[in-house]
mmCIF file of C-alpha atoms in Angstrom:
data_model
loop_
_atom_site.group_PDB
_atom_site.id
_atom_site.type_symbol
_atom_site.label_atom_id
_atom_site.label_comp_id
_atom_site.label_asym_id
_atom_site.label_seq_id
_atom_site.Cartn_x
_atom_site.Cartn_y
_atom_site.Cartn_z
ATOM 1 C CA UNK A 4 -46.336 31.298 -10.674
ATOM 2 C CA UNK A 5 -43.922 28.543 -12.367
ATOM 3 C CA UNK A 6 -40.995 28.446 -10.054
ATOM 4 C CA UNK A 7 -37.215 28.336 -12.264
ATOM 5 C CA UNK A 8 -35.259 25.458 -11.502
ATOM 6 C CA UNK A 9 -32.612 26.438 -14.252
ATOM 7 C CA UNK A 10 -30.144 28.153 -12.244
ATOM 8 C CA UNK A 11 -29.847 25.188 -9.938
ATOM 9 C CA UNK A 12 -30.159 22.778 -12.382
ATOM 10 C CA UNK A 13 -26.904 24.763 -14.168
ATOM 11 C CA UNK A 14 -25.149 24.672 -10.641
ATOM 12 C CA UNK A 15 -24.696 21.096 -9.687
ATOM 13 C CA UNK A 16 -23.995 20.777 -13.623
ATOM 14 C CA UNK A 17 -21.134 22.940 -13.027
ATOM 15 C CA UNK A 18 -20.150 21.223 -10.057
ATOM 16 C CA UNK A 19 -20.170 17.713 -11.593
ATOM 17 C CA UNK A 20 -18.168 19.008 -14.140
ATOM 18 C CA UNK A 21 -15.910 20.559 -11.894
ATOM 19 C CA UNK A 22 -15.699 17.044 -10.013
ATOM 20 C CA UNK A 23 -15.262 15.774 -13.551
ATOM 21 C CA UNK A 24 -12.210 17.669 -14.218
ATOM 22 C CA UNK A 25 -10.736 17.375 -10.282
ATOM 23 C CA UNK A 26 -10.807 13.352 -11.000
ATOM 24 C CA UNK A 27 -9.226 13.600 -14.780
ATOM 25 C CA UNK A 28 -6.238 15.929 -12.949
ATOM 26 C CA UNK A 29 -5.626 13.116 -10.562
ATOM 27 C CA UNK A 30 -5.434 10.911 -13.311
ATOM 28 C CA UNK A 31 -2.834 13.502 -15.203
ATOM 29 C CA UNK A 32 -0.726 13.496 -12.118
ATOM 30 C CA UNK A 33 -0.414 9.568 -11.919
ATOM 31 C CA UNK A 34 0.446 9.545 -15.293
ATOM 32 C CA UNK A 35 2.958 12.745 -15.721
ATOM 33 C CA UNK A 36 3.725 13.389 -11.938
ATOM 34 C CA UNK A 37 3.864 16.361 -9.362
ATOM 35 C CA UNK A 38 5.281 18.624 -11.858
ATOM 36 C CA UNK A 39 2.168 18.123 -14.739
ATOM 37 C CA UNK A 40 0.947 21.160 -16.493
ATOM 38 C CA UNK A 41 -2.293 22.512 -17.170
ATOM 39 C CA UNK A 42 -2.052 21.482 -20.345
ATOM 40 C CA UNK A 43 -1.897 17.820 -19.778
ATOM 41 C CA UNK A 44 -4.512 18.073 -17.152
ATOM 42 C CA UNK A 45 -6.852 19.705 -19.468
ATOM 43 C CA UNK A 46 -6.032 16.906 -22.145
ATOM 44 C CA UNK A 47 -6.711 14.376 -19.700
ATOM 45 C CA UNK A 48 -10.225 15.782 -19.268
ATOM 46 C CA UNK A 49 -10.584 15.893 -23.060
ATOM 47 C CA UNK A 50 -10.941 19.554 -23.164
ATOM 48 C CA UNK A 51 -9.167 22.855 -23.770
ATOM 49 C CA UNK A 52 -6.970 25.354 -20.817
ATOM 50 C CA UNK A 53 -9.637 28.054 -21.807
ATOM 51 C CA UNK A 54 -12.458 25.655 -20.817
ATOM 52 C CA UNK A 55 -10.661 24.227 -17.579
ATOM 53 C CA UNK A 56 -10.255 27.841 -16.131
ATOM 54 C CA UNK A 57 -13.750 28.311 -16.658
ATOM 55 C CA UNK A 58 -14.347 25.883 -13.604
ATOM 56 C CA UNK A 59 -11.137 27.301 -11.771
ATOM 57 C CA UNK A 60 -10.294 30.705 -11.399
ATOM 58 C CA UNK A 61 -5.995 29.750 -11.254
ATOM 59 C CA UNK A 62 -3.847 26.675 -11.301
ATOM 60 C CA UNK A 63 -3.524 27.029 -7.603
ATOM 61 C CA UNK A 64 -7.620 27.103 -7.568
ATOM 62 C CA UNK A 65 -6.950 23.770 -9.518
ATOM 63 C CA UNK A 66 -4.342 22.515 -7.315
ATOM 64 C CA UNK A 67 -6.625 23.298 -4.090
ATOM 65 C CA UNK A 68 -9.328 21.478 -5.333
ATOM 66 C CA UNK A 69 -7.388 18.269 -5.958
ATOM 67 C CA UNK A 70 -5.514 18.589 -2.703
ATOM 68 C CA UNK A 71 -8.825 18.225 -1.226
ATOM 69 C CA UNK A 72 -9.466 15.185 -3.385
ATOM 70 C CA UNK A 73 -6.208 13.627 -2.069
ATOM 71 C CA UNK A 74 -7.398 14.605 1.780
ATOM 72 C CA UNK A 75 -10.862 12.759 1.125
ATOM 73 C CA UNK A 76 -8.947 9.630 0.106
ATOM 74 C CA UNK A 77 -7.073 9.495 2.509
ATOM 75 C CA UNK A 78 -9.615 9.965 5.091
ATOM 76 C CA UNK A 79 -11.117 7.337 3.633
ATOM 77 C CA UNK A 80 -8.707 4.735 4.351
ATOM 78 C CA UNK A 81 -8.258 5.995 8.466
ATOM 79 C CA UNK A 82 -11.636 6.557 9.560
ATOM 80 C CA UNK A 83 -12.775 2.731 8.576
ATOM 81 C CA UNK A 84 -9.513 1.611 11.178
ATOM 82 C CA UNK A 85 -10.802 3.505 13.730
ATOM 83 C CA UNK A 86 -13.935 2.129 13.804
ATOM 84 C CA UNK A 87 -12.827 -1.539 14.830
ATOM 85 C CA UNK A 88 -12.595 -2.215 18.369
ATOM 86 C CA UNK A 89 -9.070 -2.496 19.426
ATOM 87 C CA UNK A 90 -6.829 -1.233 22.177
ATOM 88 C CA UNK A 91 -5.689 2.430 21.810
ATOM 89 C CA UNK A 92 -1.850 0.905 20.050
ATOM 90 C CA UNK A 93 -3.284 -0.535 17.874
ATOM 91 C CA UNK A 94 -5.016 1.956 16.350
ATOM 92 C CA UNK A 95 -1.767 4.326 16.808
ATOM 93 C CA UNK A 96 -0.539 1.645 14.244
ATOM 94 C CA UNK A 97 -3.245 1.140 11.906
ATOM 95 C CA UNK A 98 -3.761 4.899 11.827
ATOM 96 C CA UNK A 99 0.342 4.766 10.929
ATOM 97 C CA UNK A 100 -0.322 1.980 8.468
ATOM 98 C CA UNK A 101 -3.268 3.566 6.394
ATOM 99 C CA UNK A 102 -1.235 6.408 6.583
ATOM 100 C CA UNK A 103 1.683 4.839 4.784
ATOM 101 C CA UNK A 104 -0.769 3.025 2.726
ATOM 102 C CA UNK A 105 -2.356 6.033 1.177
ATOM 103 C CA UNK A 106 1.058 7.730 -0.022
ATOM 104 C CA UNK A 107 2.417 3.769 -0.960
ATOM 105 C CA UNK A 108 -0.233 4.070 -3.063
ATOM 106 C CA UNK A 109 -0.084 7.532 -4.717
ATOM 107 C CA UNK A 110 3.194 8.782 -4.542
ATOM 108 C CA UNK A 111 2.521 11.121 -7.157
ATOM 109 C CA UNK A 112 -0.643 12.316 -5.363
ATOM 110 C CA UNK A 113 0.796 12.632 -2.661
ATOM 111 C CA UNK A 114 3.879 15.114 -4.188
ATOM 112 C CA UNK A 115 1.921 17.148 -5.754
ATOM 113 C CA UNK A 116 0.034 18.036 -2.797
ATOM 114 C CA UNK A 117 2.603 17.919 -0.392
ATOM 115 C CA UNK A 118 5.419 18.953 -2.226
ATOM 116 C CA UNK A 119 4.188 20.941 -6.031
ATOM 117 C CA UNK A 120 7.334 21.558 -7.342
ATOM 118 C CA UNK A 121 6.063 24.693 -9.563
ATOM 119 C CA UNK A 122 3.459 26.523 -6.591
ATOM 120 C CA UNK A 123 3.948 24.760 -3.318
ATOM 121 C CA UNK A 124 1.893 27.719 -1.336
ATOM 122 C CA UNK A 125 -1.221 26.771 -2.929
ATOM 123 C CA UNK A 126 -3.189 23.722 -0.979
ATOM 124 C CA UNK A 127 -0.717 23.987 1.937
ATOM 125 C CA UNK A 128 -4.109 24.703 4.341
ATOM 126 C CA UNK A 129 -5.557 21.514 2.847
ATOM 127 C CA UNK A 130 -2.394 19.560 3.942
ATOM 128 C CA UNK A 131 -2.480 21.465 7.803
ATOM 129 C CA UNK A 132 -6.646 20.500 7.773
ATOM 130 C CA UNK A 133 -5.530 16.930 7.251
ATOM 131 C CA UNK A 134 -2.801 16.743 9.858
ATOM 132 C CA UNK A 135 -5.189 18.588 12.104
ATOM 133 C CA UNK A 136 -8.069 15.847 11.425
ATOM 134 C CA UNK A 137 -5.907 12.925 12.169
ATOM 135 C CA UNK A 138 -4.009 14.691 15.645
ATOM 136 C CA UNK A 139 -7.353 15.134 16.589
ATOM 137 C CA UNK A 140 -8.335 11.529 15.872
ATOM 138 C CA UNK A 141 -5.211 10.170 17.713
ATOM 139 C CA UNK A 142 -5.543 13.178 20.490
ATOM 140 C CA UNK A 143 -8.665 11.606 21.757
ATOM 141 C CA UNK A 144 -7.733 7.799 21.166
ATOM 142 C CA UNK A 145 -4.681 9.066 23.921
ATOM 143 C CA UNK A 146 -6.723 11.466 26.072
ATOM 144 C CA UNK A 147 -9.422 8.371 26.653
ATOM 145 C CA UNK A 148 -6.017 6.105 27.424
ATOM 146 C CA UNK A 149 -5.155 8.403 29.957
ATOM 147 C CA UNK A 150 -7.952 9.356 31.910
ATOM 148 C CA UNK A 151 -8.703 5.915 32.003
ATOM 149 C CA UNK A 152 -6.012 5.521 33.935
ATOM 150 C CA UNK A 153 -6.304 8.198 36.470
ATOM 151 C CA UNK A 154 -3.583 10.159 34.572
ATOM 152 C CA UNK A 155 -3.109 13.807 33.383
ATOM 153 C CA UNK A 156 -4.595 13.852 29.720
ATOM 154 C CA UNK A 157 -3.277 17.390 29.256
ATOM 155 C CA UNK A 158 -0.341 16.330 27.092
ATOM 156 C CA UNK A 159 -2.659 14.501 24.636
ATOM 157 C CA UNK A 160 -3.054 16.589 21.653
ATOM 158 C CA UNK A 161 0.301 18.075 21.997
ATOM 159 C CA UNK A 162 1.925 14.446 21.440
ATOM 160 C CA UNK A 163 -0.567 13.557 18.569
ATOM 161 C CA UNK A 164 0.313 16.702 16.652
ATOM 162 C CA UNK A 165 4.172 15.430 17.544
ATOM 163 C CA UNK A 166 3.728 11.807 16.647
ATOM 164 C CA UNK A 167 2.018 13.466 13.094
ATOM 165 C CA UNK A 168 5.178 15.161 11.966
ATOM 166 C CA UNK A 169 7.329 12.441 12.759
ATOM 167 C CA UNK A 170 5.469 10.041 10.772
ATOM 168 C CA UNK A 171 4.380 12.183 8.110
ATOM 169 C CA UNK A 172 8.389 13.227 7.576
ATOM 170 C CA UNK A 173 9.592 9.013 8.199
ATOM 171 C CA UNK A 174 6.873 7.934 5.597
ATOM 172 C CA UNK A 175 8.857 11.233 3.127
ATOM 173 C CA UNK A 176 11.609 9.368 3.705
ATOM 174 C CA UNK A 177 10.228 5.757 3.023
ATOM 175 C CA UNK A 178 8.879 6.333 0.329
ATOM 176 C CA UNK A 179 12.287 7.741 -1.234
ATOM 177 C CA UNK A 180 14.368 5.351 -0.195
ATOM 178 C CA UNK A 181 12.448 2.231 0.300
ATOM 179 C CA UNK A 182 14.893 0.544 2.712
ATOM 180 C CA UNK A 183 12.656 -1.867 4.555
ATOM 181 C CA UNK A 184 8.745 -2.795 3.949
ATOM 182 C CA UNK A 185 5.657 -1.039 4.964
ATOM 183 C CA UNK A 186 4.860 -3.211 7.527
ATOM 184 C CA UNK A 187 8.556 -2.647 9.511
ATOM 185 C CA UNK A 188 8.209 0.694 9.316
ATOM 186 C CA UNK A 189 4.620 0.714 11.033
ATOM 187 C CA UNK A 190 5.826 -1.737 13.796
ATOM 188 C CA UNK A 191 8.976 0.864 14.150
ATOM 189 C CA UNK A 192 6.885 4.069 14.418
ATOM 190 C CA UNK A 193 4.185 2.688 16.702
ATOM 191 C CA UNK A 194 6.825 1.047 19.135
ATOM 192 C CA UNK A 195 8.474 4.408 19.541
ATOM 193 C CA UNK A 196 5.624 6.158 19.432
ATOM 194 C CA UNK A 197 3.528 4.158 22.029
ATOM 195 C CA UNK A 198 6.394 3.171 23.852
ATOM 196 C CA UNK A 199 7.079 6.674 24.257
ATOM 197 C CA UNK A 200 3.671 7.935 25.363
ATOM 198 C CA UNK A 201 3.166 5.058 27.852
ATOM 199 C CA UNK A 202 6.285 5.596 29.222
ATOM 200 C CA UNK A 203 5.898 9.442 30.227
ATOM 201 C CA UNK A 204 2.621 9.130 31.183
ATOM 202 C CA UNK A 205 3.230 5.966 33.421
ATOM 203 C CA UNK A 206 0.995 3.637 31.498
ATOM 204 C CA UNK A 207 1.377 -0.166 31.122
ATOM 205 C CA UNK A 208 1.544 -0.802 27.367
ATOM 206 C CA UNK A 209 -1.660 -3.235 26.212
ATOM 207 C CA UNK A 210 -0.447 -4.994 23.486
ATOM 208 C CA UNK A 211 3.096 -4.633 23.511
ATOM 209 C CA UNK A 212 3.725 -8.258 23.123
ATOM 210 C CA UNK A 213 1.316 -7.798 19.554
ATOM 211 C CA UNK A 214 2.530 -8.132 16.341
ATOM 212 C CA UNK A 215 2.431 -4.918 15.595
ATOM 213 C CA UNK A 216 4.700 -3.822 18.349
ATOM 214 C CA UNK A 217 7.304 -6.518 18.031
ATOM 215 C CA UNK A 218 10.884 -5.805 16.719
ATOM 216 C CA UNK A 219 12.772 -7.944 14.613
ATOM 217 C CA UNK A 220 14.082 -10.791 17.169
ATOM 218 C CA UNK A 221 17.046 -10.328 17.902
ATOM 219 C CA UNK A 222 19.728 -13.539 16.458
ATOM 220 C CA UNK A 223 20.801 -16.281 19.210
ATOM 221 C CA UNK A 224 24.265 -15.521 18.914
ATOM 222 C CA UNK A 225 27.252 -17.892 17.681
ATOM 223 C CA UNK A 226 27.977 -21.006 19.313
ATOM 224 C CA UNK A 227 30.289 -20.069 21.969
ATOM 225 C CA UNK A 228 29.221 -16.942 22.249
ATOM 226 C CA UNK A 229 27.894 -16.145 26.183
ATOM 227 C CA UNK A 230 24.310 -14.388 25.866
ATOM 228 C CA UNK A 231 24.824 -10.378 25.717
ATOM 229 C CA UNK A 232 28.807 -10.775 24.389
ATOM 230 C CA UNK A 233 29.300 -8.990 21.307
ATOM 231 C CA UNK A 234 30.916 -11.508 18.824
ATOM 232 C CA UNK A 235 35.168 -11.514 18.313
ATOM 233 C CA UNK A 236 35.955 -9.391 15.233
#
């Protein structure tokens, strides 16, 4: 009996076309941003709206499908941070960094997923999966800190999913306003962030003398001026 390989054969077709059409909607959104219609995604892929909705049942099937793009690339620049041996700061920071470094990168992306001006309910699970994926990342970087130490871990995942939000909502804001460089935000967020943790927890802080932790220095101040006394006005 001659076995039928056409119906598979048909299905990763469909699937690389699919892909196909997923990577020429990235490309649409770079070019027209968050708010791009199906119509210049389906030009971008060199094909009609009919023929696109063939391979997605809606626009928010469409928009799902590319928000799990976005999550893949982004993953993509964490998970090779985390494998470099390092003390558990600094990968709070390079975590923070490739973080900042994926939405630097594709602001557009990034809105459209986040923020879709026209159907923001659609892909909002894939944005929770990805939050989830990197608490949990950061949740056991902090529980392994801590029960190192002889201290309660129970606190772990609670402060990952915290640190999360405020990074995800200061890197919103960075990337709007722009008001000091990627690399001053990272050493912000990770001093408050690790500073914080070691703190309540009781924990020396490994590495806090690093570059990533360190502040801007503060100025000697004026001639004349005794060490700690504001300057006259």
């Amino acid at each position: 009996m001659q076995r039928d390989v056409k119906p598979d054969a048909r299905s990763r077709r469909r699937e690389e076309r699919r892909t196909e059409m997923v990577e020429a909607a990235v490309e649409a959104i770079r070019e027209h941003g968050p708010g791009v219609s199906v119509a210049q995604i389906a030009a971008a892929a060199g094909i009609t709206k009919p023929v696109l909705y063939r391979h997605f049942t809606d626009r928010a099937d469409l928009q799902r499908a590319v928000g799990e793009r976005a999550a893949d690339m982004l993953m993509e620049r964490i998970y090779p941070v985390l494998a470099v041996e390092a003390e558990p700061v600094e990968h709070v920071a390079a975590v923070i960094d490739a973080f900042l470094g994926g939405i630097e990168d594709e602001p557009q992306l990034y809105r459209f997923v986040v923020a879709n001006p026209a159907e923001p309910a659609p892909g909002a699970e894939i944005v929770e999966d990805v939050q989830g994926r990197i608490a949990a990342l950061l949740a056991t970087l902090i529980g392994e800190r801590l029960r190192a130490e002889g201290r309660d871990s129970g606190g772990a995942e609670a402060w990952a999913r915290g640190l999360i939000g405020m990074v995800q909502s200061a890197g919103e804001w960075w990337l709007d306003r722009r008001t000091m460089s990627r690399e001053s935000l990272t050493g912000y967020l990770s001093a408050l962030i690790w500073g914080g943790i070691a703190g309540v927890a009781g924990l020396d802080a490994p590495g806090a003398d690093a570059e990533v932790l360190r502040l801007f220095p503060v100025p000697d101040p004026p001639a004349g001026t005794a060490a700690g006394t504001p300057p006259a006005r």
